[in-house]
Amino acid sequence: MTEQRYFHAQWSSRMAFILAASGSAIGLGNIWKFPYLAGENGGGAFVLVYLLCVAAIGIPIMMAETLLGRRGRQSPINTMLTLAEEAKASPDWHYAGWLGVISGFLILSYYSVIAGWATAYIFKINSALFEHINAAGSTRLFNEFKSSPVFVGLWHTLFMAATTLIASRGVSGGLERTTRFMMPALLLMLVALDFYAMNSGGFGQGVAFLFNPDFSKLTGAGVLAAMGQAFFSLGLGMGSIMVYGSYLPSHVSIARSTLVVAGADTAVALMAGLAIFPLVFANGLEPSMGPGLIFQTLPIAFGQMSGGWLFGMVFFSLVFFAAITSAVALIEPAVAFMTENLRLSRADAAIYSGIGCWFLGLASVFSFNIWSDVQMFGKTPFELVDMLTAEFMLPVGGVMVAVFAGWVMRREIAEQELELTDRRQFEIWYFLTRYVAPAGVAIIFLDAVGVL
Ligand code: PHE
């Protein structure tokens, strides 16, 4: 394998890496999932655990994953194989790469369905039906929409096609250009929505819900969901950041770049929460209404603003862009692997992976309508895939990365790749990666299954 190592193209600069990595991190996880999970799990205490997980587990693993990628410079599977060889460890480590490819596939299959909803809303929000709409009306329209398998399936198909197209064009062609203008625009729109929320009449309640922790509302399952969300939102534990790291030029500081990305990701999630919960309370809605939360609350705001339809169209377009840059990251480990090991062209690799995800995604399309009764352990296929990936596969993948970087790889190599000038900073990272991250994940797992 090592003789024919395949070196990928590189990012044009540090900024390009930051943009692409934030493109991967910032997505539906921040705007759609964070608010609804916070809503379902009682708010403040969930948010606090989430922030702790980002700081103590997520950021160190993000650095570890990027550094493994840059050291190995191939798809996650081959990177792990090469690095295991370098460290004289078992080649079985490459299964960590496989786990990532599979997690990416599973996540993208349902991610595309939700992204399809957001894309459909770009066009729907323009309709007179949304003018001065109230909470009941917006809920009714959302329920009507999601109950049509054909309509939802169609948007899922379009979104997967767009993802495949961008992925087939490769690192700098597809990714860099998309993220460059999308990120700043999305931030501006969120700031505008936050201002709107400030005057909605529910701001105080919204802020209290998000930031006043009430630990009596937090269960072991809620803590697990918060940790899963930290992995999901940062885009960790499945090789995306590893592949992006593999395109990172060697002089760029991994620590600083990842801190910027994690900071931006967290800020966007909190800003989305601050836009949504005031609307929830001002309109007498329930914070715990689940995956439909943003689709039922935001249209009320757009419907009441003058020119809100235009604002709404721009907003959902930006959600589409945020989602597609994450979708491309989700499919990238599979594409990189197929181009290396199956010697397929990028375009063919993207098409095969795209079709696979599309097909799997039908199970999620149907979970909201014709298969809503098909349940295992009381969960629809969509809920099952979502939980299995975010709450199990990503944390396991992340711990493998942490254990490899902290225990298997030689310390000098990690030191050399991280290039932290201050020794203390390296010691902190090393401690978090070796002990805190693996132990933290283990404790949260055990707590959630009731062992602790
Ligand atoms: N981080 C993305 C989001 O928040 C989803 C994602 C998960 C992307 C895992 C890449 C890897 O929407």
mmCIF file with all atom_site columns, N, CA and C and ligand atoms in Angstrom, residues 24-30 107 111 231-236 238 240 265 326 329-330 394, ligand 1:
data_model
loop_
_atom_site.group_PDB
_atom_site.id
_atom_site.type_symbol
_atom_site.label_atom_id
_atom_site.label_alt_id
_atom_site.label_comp_id
_atom_site.label_asym_id
_atom_site.label_entity_id
_atom_site.label_seq_id
_atom_site.pdbx_PDB_ins_code
_atom_site.Cartn_x
_atom_site.Cartn_y
_atom_site.Cartn_z
_atom_site.occupancy
_atom_site.B_iso_or_equiv
_atom_site.pdbx_formal_charge
_atom_site.auth_seq_id
_atom_site.auth_comp_id
_atom_site.auth_asym_id
_atom_site.auth_atom_id
_atom_site.pdbx_PDB_model_num
ATOM   1  N N  . SER A 1 24  ? -17.602 22.207 6.721  1.00 0.00 ? 24  SER A N  1
ATOM   2  C CA . SER A 1 24  ? -17.968 20.872 7.170  1.00 0.00 ? 24  SER A CA 1
ATOM   3  C C  . SER A 1 24  ? -18.664 20.938 8.526  1.00 0.00 ? 24  SER A C  1
ATOM   4  N N  . ALA A 1 25  ? -18.139 21.779 9.412  1.00 0.00 ? 25  ALA A N  1
ATOM   5  C CA . ALA A 1 25  ? -18.685 21.836 10.767 1.00 0.00 ? 25  ALA A CA 1
ATOM   6  C C  . ALA A 1 25  ? -20.053 22.517 10.794 1.00 0.00 ? 25  ALA A C  1
ATOM   7  N N  . ILE A 1 26  ? -20.141 23.667 10.158 1.00 0.00 ? 26  ILE A N  1
ATOM   8  C CA . ILE A 1 26  ? -21.384 24.437 10.245 1.00 0.00 ? 26  ILE A CA 1
ATOM   9  C C  . ILE A 1 26  ? -22.376 23.907 9.224  1.00 0.00 ? 26  ILE A C  1
ATOM   10 N N  . GLY A 1 27  ? -23.524 23.483 9.725  1.00 0.00 ? 27  GLY A N  1
ATOM   11 C CA . GLY A 1 27  ? -24.508 22.905 8.812  1.00 0.00 ? 27  GLY A CA 1
ATOM   12 C C  . GLY A 1 27  ? -25.829 22.749 9.529  1.00 0.00 ? 27  GLY A C  1
ATOM   13 N N  . LEU A 1 28  ? -26.575 21.748 9.113  1.00 0.00 ? 28  LEU A N  1
ATOM   14 C CA . LEU A 1 28  ? -27.868 21.508 9.740  1.00 0.00 ? 28  LEU A CA 1
ATOM   15 C C  . LEU A 1 28  ? -27.705 21.224 11.231 1.00 0.00 ? 28  LEU A C  1
ATOM   16 N N  . GLY A 1 29  ? -26.533 20.694 11.594 1.00 0.00 ? 29  GLY A N  1
ATOM   17 C CA . GLY A 1 29  ? -26.273 20.398 12.997 1.00 0.00 ? 29  GLY A CA 1
ATOM   18 C C  . GLY A 1 29  ? -26.447 21.633 13.864 1.00 0.00 ? 29  GLY A C  1
ATOM   19 N N  . ASN A 1 30  ? -26.005 22.778 13.368 1.00 0.00 ? 30  ASN A N  1
ATOM   20 C CA . ASN A 1 30  ? -26.087 24.004 14.157 1.00 0.00 ? 30  ASN A CA 1
ATOM   21 C C  . ASN A 1 30  ? -27.471 24.626 14.105 1.00 0.00 ? 30  ASN A C  1
ATOM   22 N N  . ILE A 1 107 ? -24.980 8.993  7.867  1.00 0.00 ? 107 ILE A N  1
ATOM   23 C CA . ILE A 1 107 ? -25.421 10.346 8.230  1.00 0.00 ? 107 ILE A CA 1
ATOM   24 C C  . ILE A 1 107 ? -25.954 11.053 6.987  1.00 0.00 ? 107 ILE A C  1
ATOM   25 N N  . TYR A 1 111 ? -29.329 13.160 6.316  1.00 0.00 ? 111 TYR A N  1
ATOM   26 C CA . TYR A 1 111 ? -28.988 14.587 6.261  1.00 0.00 ? 111 TYR A CA 1
ATOM   27 C C  . TYR A 1 111 ? -29.559 15.209 4.994  1.00 0.00 ? 111 TYR A C  1
ATOM   28 N N  . PHE A 1 231 ? -19.890 15.994 18.836 1.00 0.00 ? 231 PHE A N  1
ATOM   29 C CA . PHE A 1 231 ? -19.189 15.310 17.751 1.00 0.00 ? 231 PHE A CA 1
ATOM   30 C C  . PHE A 1 231 ? -19.810 15.641 16.398 1.00 0.00 ? 231 PHE A C  1
ATOM   31 N N  . PHE A 1 232 ? -21.133 15.569 16.361 1.00 0.00 ? 232 PHE A N  1
ATOM   32 C CA . PHE A 1 232 ? -21.835 15.775 15.101 1.00 0.00 ? 232 PHE A CA 1
ATOM   33 C C  . PHE A 1 232 ? -21.590 17.188 14.572 1.00 0.00 ? 232 PHE A C  1
ATOM   34 N N  . SER A 1 233 ? -21.754 18.167 15.466 1.00 0.00 ? 233 SER A N  1
ATOM   35 C CA . SER A 1 233 ? -21.676 19.548 15.016 1.00 0.00 ? 233 SER A CA 1
ATOM   36 C C  . SER A 1 233 ? -20.262 19.923 14.590 1.00 0.00 ? 233 SER A C  1
ATOM   37 N N  . LEU A 1 234 ? -19.255 19.429 15.306 1.00 0.00 ? 234 LEU A N  1
ATOM   38 C CA . LEU A 1 234 ? -17.884 19.746 14.891 1.00 0.00 ? 234 LEU A CA 1
ATOM   39 C C  . LEU A 1 234 ? -17.468 18.896 13.687 1.00 0.00 ? 234 LEU A C  1
ATOM   40 N N  . GLY A 1 235 ? -18.269 17.893 13.368 1.00 0.00 ? 235 GLY A N  1
ATOM   41 C CA . GLY A 1 235 ? -17.941 17.037 12.221 1.00 0.00 ? 235 GLY A CA 1
ATOM   42 C C  . GLY A 1 235 ? -16.783 16.099 12.530 1.00 0.00 ? 235 GLY A C  1
ATOM   43 N N  . LEU A 1 236 ? -16.805 15.510 13.744 1.00 0.00 ? 236 LEU A N  1
ATOM   44 C CA . LEU A 1 236 ? -15.672 14.682 14.186 1.00 0.00 ? 236 LEU A CA 1
ATOM   45 C C  . LEU A 1 236 ? -15.981 13.208 14.172 1.00 0.00 ? 236 LEU A C  1
ATOM   46 N N  . MET A 1 238 ? -15.446 10.774 12.055 1.00 0.00 ? 238 MET A N  1
ATOM   47 C CA . MET A 1 238 ? -15.763 9.966  10.882 1.00 0.00 ? 238 MET A CA 1
ATOM   48 C C  . MET A 1 238 ? -14.840 10.243 9.710  1.00 0.00 ? 238 MET A C  1
ATOM   49 N N  . SER A 1 240 ? -13.930 13.066 8.174  1.00 0.00 ? 240 SER A N  1
ATOM   50 C CA . SER A 1 240 ? -14.027 14.267 7.329  1.00 0.00 ? 240 SER A CA 1
ATOM   51 C C  . SER A 1 240 ? -12.872 15.215 7.595  1.00 0.00 ? 240 SER A C  1
ATOM   52 N N  . ASP A 1 265 ? -18.234 27.372 14.901 1.00 0.00 ? 265 ASP A N  1
ATOM   53 C CA . ASP A 1 265 ? -19.308 26.376 14.919 1.00 0.00 ? 265 ASP A CA 1
ATOM   54 C C  . ASP A 1 265 ? -20.208 26.571 16.135 1.00 0.00 ? 265 ASP A C  1
ATOM   55 N N  . SER A 1 326 ? -21.445 20.676 4.283  1.00 0.00 ? 326 SER A N  1
ATOM   56 C CA . SER A 1 326 ? -21.286 19.556 5.213  1.00 0.00 ? 326 SER A CA 1
ATOM   57 C C  . SER A 1 326 ? -21.505 18.230 4.500  1.00 0.00 ? 326 SER A C  1
ATOM   58 N N  . ALA A 1 329 ? -18.499 17.105 2.831  1.00 0.00 ? 329 ALA A N  1
ATOM   59 C CA . ALA A 1 329 ? -17.530 16.568 3.791  1.00 0.00 ? 329 ALA A CA 1
ATOM   60 C C  . ALA A 1 329 ? -17.911 15.156 4.219  1.00 0.00 ? 329 ALA A C  1
ATOM   61 N N  . LEU A 1 330 ? -19.219 14.896 4.300  1.00 0.00 ? 330 LEU A N  1
ATOM   62 C CA . LEU A 1 330 ? -19.667 13.573 4.731  1.00 0.00 ? 330 LEU A CA 1
ATOM   63 C C  . LEU A 1 330 ? -19.342 12.501 3.689  1.00 0.00 ? 330 LEU A C  1
ATOM   64 N N  . LEU A 1 394 ? -19.945 8.115  15.930 1.00 0.00 ? 394 LEU A N  1
ATOM   65 C CA . LEU A 1 394 ? -19.008 9.247  15.943 1.00 0.00 ? 394 LEU A CA 1
ATOM   66 C C  . LEU A 1 394 ? -18.161 9.279  17.221 1.00 0.00 ? 394 LEU A C  1
HETATM 67 N N1 . PHE B 2 .   ? -21.065 19.113 11.211 1.00 0.00 ? 1   PHE B N1 1
HETATM 68 C C1 . PHE B 2 .   ? -22.121 18.978 10.288 1.00 0.00 ? 1   PHE B C1 1
HETATM 69 C C2 . PHE B 2 .   ? -23.334 19.753 10.781 1.00 0.00 ? 1   PHE B C2 1
HETATM 70 O O1 . PHE B 2 .   ? -23.323 20.264 11.848 1.00 0.00 ? 1   PHE B O1 1
HETATM 71 C C3 . PHE B 2 .   ? -22.463 17.536 10.002 1.00 0.00 ? 1   PHE B C3 1
HETATM 72 C C4 . PHE B 2 .   ? -21.279 16.672 9.818  1.00 0.00 ? 1   PHE B C4 1
HETATM 73 C C5 . PHE B 2 .   ? -21.068 15.580 10.649 1.00 0.00 ? 1   PHE B C5 1
HETATM 74 C C6 . PHE B 2 .   ? -20.339 16.943 8.832  1.00 0.00 ? 1   PHE B C6 1
HETATM 75 C C7 . PHE B 2 .   ? -19.966 14.775 10.528 1.00 0.00 ? 1   PHE B C7 1
HETATM 76 C C8 . PHE B 2 .   ? -19.212 16.167 8.686  1.00 0.00 ? 1   PHE B C8 1
HETATM 77 C C9 . PHE B 2 .   ? -19.021 15.085 9.548  1.00 0.00 ? 1   PHE B C9 1
HETATM 78 O O2 . PHE B 2 .   ? -24.317 19.871 10.122 1.00 0.00 ? 1   PHE B O2 1
#
